[in-house]
mmCIF file of N, CA and C in Angstrom:
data_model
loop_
_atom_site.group_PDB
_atom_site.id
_atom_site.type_symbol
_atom_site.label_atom_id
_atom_site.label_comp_id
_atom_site.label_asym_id
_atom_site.label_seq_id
_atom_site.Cartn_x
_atom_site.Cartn_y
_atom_site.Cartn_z
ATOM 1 N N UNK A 1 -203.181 -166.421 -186.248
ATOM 2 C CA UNK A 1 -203.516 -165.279 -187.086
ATOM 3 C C UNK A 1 -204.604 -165.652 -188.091
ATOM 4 N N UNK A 2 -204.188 -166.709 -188.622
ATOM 5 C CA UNK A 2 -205.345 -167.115 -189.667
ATOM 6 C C UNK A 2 -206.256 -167.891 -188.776
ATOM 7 N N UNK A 3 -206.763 -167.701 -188.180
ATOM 8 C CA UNK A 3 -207.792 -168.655 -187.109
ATOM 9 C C UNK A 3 -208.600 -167.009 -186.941
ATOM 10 N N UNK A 4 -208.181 -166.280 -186.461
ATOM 11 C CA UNK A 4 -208.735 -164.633 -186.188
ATOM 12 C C UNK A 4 -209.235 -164.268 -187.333
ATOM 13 N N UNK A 5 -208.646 -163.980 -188.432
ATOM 14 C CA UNK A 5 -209.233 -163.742 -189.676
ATOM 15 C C UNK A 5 -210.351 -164.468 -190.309
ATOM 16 N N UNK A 6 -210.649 -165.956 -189.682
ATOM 17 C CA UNK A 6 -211.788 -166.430 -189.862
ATOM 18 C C UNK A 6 -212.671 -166.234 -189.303
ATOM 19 N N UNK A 7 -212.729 -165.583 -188.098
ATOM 20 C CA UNK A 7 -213.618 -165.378 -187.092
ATOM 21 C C UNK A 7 -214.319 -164.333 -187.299
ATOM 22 N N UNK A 8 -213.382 -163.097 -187.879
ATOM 23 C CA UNK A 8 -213.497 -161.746 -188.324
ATOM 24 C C UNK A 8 -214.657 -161.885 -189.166
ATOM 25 N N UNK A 9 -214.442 -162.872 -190.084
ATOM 26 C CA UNK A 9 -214.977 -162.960 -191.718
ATOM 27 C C UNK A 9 -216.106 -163.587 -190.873
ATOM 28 N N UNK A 10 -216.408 -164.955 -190.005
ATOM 29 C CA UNK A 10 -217.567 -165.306 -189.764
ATOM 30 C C UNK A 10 -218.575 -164.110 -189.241
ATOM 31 N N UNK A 11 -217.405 -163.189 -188.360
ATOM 32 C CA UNK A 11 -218.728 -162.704 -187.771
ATOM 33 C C UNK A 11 -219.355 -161.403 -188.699
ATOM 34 N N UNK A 12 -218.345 -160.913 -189.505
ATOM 35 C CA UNK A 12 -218.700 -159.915 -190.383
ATOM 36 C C UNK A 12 -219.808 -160.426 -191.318
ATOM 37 N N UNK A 13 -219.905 -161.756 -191.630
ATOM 38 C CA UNK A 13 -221.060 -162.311 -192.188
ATOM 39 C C UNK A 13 -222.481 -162.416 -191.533
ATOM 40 N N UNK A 14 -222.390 -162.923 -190.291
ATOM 41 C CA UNK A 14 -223.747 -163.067 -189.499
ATOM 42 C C UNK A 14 -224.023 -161.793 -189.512
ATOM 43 N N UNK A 15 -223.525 -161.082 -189.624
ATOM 44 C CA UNK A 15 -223.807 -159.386 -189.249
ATOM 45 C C UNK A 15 -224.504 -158.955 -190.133
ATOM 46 N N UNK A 16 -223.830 -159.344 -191.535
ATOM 47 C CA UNK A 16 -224.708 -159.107 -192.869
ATOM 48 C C UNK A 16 -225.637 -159.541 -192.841
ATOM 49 N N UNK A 17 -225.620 -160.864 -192.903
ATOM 50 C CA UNK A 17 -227.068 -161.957 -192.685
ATOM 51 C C UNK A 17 -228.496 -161.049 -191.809
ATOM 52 N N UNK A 18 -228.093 -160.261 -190.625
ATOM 53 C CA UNK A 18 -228.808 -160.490 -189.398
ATOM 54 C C UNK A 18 -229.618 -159.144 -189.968
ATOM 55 N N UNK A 19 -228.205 -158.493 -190.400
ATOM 56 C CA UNK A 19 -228.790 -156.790 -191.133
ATOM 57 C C UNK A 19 -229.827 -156.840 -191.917
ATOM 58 N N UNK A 20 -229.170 -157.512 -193.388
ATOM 59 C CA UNK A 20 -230.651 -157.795 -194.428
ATOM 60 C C UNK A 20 -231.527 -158.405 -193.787
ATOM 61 N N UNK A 21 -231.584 -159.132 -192.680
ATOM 62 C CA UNK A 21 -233.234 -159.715 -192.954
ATOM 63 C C UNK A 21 -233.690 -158.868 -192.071
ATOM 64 N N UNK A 22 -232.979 -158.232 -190.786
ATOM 65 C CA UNK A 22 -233.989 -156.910 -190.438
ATOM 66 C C UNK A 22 -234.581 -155.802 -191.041
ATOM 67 N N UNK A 23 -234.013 -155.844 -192.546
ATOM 68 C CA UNK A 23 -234.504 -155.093 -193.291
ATOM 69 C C UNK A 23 -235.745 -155.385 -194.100
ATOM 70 N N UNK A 24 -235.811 -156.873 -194.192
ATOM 71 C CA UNK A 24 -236.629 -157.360 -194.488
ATOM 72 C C UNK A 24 -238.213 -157.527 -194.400
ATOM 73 N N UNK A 25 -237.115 -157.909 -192.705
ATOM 74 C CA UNK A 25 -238.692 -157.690 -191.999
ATOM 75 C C UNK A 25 -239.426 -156.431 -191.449
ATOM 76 N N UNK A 26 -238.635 -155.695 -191.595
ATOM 77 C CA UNK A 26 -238.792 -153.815 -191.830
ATOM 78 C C UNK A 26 -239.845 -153.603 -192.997
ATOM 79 N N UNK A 27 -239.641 -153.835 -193.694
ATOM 80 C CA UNK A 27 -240.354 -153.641 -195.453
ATOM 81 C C UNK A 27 -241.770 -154.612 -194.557
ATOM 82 N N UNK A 28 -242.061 -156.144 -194.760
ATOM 83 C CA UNK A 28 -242.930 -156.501 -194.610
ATOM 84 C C UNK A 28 -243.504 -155.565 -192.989
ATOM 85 N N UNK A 29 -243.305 -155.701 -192.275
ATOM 86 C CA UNK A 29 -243.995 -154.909 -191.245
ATOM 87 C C UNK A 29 -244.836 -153.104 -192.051
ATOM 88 N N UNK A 30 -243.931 -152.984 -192.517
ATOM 89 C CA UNK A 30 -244.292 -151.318 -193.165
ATOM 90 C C UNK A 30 -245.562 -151.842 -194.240
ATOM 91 N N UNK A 31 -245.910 -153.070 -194.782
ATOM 92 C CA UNK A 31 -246.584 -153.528 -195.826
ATOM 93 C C UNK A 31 -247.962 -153.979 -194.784
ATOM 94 N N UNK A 32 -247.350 -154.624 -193.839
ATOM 95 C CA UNK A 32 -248.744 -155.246 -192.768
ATOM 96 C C UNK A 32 -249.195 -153.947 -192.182
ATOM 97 N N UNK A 33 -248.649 -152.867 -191.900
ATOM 98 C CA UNK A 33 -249.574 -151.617 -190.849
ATOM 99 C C UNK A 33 -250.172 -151.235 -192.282
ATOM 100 N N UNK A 34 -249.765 -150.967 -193.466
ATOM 101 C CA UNK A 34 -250.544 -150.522 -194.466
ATOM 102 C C UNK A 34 -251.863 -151.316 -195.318
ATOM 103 N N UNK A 35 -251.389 -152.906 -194.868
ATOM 104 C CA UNK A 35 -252.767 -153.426 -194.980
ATOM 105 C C UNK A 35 -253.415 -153.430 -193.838
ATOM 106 N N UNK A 36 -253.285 -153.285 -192.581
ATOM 107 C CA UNK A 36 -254.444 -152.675 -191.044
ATOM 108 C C UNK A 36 -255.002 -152.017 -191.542
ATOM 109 N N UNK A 37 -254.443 -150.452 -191.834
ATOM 110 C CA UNK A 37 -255.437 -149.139 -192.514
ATOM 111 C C UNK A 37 -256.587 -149.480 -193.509
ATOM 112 N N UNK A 38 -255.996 -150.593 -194.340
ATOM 113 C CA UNK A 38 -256.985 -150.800 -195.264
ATOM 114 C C UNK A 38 -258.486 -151.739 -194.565
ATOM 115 N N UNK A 39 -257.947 -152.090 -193.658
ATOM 116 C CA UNK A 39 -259.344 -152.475 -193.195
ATOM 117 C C UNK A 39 -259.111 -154.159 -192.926
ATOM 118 N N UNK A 40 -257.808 -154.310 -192.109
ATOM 119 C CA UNK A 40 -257.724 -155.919 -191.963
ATOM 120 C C UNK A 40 -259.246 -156.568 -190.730
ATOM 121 N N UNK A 41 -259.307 -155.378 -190.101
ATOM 122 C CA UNK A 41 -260.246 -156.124 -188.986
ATOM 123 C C UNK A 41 -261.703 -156.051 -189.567
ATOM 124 N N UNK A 42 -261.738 -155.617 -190.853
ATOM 125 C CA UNK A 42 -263.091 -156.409 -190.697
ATOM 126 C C UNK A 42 -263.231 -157.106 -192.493
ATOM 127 N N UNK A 43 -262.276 -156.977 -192.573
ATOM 128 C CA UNK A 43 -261.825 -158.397 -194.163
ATOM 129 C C UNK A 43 -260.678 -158.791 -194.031
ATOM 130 N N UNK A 44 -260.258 -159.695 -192.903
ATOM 131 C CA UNK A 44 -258.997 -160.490 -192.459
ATOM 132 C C UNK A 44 -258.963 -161.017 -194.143
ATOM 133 N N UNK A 45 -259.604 -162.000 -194.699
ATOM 134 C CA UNK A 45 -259.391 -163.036 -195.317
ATOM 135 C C UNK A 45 -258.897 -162.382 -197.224
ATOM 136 N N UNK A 46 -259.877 -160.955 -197.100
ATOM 137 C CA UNK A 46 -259.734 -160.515 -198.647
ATOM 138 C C UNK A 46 -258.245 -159.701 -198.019
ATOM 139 N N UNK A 47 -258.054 -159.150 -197.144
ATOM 140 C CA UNK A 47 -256.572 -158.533 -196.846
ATOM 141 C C UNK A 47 -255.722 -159.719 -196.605
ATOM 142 N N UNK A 48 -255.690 -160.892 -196.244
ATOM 143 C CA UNK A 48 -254.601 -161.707 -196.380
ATOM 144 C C UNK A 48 -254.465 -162.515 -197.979
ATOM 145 N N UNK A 49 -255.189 -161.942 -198.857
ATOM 146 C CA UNK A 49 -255.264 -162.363 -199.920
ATOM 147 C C UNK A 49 -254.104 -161.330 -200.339
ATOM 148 N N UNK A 50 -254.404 -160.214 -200.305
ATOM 149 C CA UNK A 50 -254.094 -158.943 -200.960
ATOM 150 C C UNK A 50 -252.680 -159.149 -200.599
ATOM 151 N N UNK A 51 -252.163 -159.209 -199.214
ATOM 152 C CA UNK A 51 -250.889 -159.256 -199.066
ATOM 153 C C UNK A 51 -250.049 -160.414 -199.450
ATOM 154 N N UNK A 52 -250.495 -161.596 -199.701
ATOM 155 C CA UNK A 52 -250.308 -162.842 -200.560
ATOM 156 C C UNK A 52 -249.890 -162.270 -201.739
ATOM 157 N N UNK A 53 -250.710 -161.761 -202.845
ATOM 158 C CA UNK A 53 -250.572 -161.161 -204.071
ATOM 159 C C UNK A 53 -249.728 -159.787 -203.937
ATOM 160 N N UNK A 54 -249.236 -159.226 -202.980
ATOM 161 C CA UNK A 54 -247.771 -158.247 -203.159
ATOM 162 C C UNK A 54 -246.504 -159.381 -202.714
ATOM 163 N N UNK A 55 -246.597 -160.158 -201.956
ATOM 164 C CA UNK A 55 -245.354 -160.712 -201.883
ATOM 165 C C UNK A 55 -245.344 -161.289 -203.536
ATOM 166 N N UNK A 56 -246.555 -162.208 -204.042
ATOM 167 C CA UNK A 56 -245.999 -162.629 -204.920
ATOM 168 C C UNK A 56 -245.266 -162.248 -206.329
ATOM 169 N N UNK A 57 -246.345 -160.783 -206.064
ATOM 170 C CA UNK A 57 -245.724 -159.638 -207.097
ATOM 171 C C UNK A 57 -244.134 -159.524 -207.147
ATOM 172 N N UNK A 58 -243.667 -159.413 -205.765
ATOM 173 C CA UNK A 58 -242.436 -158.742 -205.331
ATOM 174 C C UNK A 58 -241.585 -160.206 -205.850
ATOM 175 N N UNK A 59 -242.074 -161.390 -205.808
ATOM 176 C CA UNK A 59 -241.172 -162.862 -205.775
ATOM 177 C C UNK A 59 -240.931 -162.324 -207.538
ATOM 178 N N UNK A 60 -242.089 -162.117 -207.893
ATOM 179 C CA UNK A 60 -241.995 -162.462 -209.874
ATOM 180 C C UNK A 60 -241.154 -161.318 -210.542
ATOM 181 N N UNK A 61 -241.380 -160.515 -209.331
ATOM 182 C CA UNK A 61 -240.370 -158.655 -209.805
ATOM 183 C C UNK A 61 -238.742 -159.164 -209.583
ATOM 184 N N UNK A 62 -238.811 -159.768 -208.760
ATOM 185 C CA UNK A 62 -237.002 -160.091 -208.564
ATOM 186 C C UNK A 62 -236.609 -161.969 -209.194
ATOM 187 N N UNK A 63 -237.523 -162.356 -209.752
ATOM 188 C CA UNK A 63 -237.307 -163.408 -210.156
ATOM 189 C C UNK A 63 -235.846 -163.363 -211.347
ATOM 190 N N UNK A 64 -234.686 -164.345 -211.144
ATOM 191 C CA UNK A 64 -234.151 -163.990 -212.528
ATOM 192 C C UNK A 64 -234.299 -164.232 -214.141
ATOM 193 N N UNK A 65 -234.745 -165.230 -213.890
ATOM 194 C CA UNK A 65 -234.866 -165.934 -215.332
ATOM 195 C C UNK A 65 -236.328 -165.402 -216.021
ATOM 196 N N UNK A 66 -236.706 -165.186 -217.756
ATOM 197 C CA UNK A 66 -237.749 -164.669 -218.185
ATOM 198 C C UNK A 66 -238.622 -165.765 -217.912
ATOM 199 N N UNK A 67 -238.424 -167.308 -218.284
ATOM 200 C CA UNK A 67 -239.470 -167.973 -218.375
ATOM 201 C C UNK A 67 -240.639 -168.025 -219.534
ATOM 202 N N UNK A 68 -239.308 -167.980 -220.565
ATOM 203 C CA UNK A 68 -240.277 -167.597 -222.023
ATOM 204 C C UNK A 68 -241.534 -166.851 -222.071
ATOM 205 N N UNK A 69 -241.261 -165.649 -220.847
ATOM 206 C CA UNK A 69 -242.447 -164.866 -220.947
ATOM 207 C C UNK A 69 -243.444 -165.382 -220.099
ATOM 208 N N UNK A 70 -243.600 -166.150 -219.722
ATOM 209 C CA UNK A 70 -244.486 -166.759 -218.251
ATOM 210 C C UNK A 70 -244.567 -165.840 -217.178
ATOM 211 N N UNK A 71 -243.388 -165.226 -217.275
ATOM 212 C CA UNK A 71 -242.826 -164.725 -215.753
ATOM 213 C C UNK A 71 -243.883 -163.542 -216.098
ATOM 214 N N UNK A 72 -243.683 -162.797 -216.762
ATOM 215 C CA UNK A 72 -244.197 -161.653 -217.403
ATOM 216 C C UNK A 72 -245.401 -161.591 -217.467
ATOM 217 N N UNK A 73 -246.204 -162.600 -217.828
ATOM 218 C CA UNK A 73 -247.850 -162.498 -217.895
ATOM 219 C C UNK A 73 -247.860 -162.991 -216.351
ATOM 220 N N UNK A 74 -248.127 -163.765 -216.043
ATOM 221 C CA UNK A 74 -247.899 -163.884 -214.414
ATOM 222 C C UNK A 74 -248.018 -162.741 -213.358
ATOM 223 N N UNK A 75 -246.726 -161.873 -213.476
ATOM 224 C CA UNK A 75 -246.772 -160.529 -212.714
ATOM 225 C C UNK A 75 -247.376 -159.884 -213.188
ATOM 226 N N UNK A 76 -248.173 -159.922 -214.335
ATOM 227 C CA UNK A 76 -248.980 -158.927 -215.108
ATOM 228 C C UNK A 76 -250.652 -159.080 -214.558
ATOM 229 N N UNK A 77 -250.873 -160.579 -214.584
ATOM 230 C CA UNK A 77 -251.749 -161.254 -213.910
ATOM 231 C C UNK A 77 -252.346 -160.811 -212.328
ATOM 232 N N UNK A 78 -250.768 -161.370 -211.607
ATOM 233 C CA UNK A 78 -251.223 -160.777 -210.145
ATOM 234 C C UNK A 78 -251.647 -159.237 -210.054
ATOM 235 N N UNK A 79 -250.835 -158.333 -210.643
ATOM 236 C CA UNK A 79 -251.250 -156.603 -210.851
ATOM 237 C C UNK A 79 -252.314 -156.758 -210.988
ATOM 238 N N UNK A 80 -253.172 -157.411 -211.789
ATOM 239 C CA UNK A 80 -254.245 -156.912 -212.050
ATOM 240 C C UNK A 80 -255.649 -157.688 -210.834
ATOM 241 N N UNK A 81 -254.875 -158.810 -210.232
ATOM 242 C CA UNK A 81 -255.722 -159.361 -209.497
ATOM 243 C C UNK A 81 -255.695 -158.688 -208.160
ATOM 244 N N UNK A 82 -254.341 -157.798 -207.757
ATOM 245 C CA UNK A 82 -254.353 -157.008 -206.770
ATOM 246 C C UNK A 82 -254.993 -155.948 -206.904
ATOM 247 N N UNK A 83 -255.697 -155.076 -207.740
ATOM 248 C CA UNK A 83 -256.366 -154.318 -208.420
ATOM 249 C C UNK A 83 -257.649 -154.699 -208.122
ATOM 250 N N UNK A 84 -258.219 -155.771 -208.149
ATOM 251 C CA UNK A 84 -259.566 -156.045 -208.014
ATOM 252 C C UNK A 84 -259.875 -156.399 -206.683
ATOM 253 N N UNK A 85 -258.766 -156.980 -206.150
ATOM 254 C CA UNK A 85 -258.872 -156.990 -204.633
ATOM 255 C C UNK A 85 -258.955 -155.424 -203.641
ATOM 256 N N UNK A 86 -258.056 -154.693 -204.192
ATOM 257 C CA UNK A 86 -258.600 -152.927 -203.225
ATOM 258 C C UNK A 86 -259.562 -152.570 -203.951
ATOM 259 N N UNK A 87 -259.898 -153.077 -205.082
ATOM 260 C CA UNK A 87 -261.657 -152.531 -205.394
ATOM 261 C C UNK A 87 -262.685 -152.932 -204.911
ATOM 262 N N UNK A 88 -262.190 -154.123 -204.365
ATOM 263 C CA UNK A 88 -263.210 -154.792 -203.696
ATOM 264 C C UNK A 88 -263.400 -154.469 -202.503
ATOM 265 N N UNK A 89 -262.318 -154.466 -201.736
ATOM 266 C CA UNK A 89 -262.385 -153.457 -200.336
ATOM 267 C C UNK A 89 -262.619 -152.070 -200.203
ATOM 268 N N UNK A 90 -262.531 -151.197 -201.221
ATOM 269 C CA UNK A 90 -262.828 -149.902 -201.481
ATOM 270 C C UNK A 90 -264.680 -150.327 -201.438
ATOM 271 N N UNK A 91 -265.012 -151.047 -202.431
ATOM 272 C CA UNK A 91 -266.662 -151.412 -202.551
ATOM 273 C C UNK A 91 -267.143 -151.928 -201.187
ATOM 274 N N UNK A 92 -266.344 -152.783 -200.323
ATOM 275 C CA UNK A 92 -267.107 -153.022 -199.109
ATOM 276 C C UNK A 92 -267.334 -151.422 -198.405
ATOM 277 N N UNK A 93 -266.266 -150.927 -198.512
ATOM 278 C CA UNK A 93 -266.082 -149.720 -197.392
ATOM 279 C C UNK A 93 -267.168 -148.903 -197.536
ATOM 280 N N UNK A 94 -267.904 -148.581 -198.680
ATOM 281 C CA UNK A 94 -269.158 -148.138 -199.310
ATOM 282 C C UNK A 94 -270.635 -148.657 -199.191
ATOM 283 N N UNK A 95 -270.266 -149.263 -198.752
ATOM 284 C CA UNK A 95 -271.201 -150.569 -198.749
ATOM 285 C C UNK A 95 -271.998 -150.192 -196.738
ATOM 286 N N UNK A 96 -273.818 -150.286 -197.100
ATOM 287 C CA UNK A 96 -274.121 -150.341 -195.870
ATOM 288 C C UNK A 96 -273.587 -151.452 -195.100
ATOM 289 N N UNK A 97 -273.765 -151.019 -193.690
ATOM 290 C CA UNK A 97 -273.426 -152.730 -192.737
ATOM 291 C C UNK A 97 -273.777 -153.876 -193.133
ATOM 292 N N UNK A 98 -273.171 -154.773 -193.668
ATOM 293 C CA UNK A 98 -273.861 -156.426 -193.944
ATOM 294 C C UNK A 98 -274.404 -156.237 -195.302
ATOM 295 N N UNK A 99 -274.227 -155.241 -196.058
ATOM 296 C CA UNK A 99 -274.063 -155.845 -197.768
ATOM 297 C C UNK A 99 -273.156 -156.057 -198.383
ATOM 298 N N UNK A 100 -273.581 -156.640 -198.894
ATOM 299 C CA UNK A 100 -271.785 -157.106 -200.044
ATOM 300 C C UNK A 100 -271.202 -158.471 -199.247
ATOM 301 N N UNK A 101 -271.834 -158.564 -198.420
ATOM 302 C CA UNK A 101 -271.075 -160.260 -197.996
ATOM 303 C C UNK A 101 -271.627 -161.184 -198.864
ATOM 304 N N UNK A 102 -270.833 -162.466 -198.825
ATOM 305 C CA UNK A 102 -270.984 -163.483 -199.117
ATOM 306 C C UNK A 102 -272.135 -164.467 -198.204
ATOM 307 N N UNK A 103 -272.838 -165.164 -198.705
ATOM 308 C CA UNK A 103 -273.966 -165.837 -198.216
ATOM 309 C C UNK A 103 -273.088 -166.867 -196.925
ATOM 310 N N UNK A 104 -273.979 -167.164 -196.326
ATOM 311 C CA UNK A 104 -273.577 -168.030 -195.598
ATOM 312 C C UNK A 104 -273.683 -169.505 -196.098
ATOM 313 N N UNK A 105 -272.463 -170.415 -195.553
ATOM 314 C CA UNK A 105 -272.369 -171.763 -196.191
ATOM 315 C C UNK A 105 -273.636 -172.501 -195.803
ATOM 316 N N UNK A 106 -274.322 -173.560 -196.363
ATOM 317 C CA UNK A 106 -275.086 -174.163 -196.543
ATOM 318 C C UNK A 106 -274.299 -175.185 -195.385
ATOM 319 N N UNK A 107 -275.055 -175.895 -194.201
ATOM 320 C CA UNK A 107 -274.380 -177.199 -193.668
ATOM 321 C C UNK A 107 -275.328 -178.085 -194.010
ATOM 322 N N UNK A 108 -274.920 -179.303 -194.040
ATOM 323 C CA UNK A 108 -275.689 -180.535 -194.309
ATOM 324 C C UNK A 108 -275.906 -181.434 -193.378
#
């Protein structure tokens, strides 16, 4: 009897486990088709920035501890650096073909 009741409880757990992180990965998938729209195929690198800076948003939003206020300028920080990043992709999108890039690297 008590051998069953553990089994119950194990599997009622993996279940939980398996649930939240499909939810998880529900949310991030719903976050990646919304950075596509924004224009991943032709600024892979400023859109994998952008989505870098919402997870980290989301890490500092559920963080527990204040961090004598660290925490706080920090997420205040990334907001505003995610901000300059869709302005920046808003400005490419405006932008004729091939302005607004970055120069090409110098090789030696």
């Amino acid at each position: 009897m008590l051998r069953r009741i553990g089994i119950v409880v194990v599997t009622l757990a993996a279940g939980l486990v398996l649930g939240l992180g499909t939810m998880a990965l529900g949310q991030e998938g719903a976050q990646k088709m919304k950075m596509q729209k924004m224009g991943r195929g032709a600024h892979p690198h400023i859109t994998a920035a952008l989505q870098a800076l919402t997870r980290a948003e989301r890490q500092l939003e559920e963080a527990a501890h204040v961090y004598g206020g660290h925490r706080a300028k920090a997420l205040e920080l990334v907001k505003q650096a995610k901000k300059e990043v869709q302005d920046g992709i808003e400005y490419a999108k405006a932008q004729p073909k091939g302005q607004g890039k970055a120069p090409a690297a110098k090789t030696q």
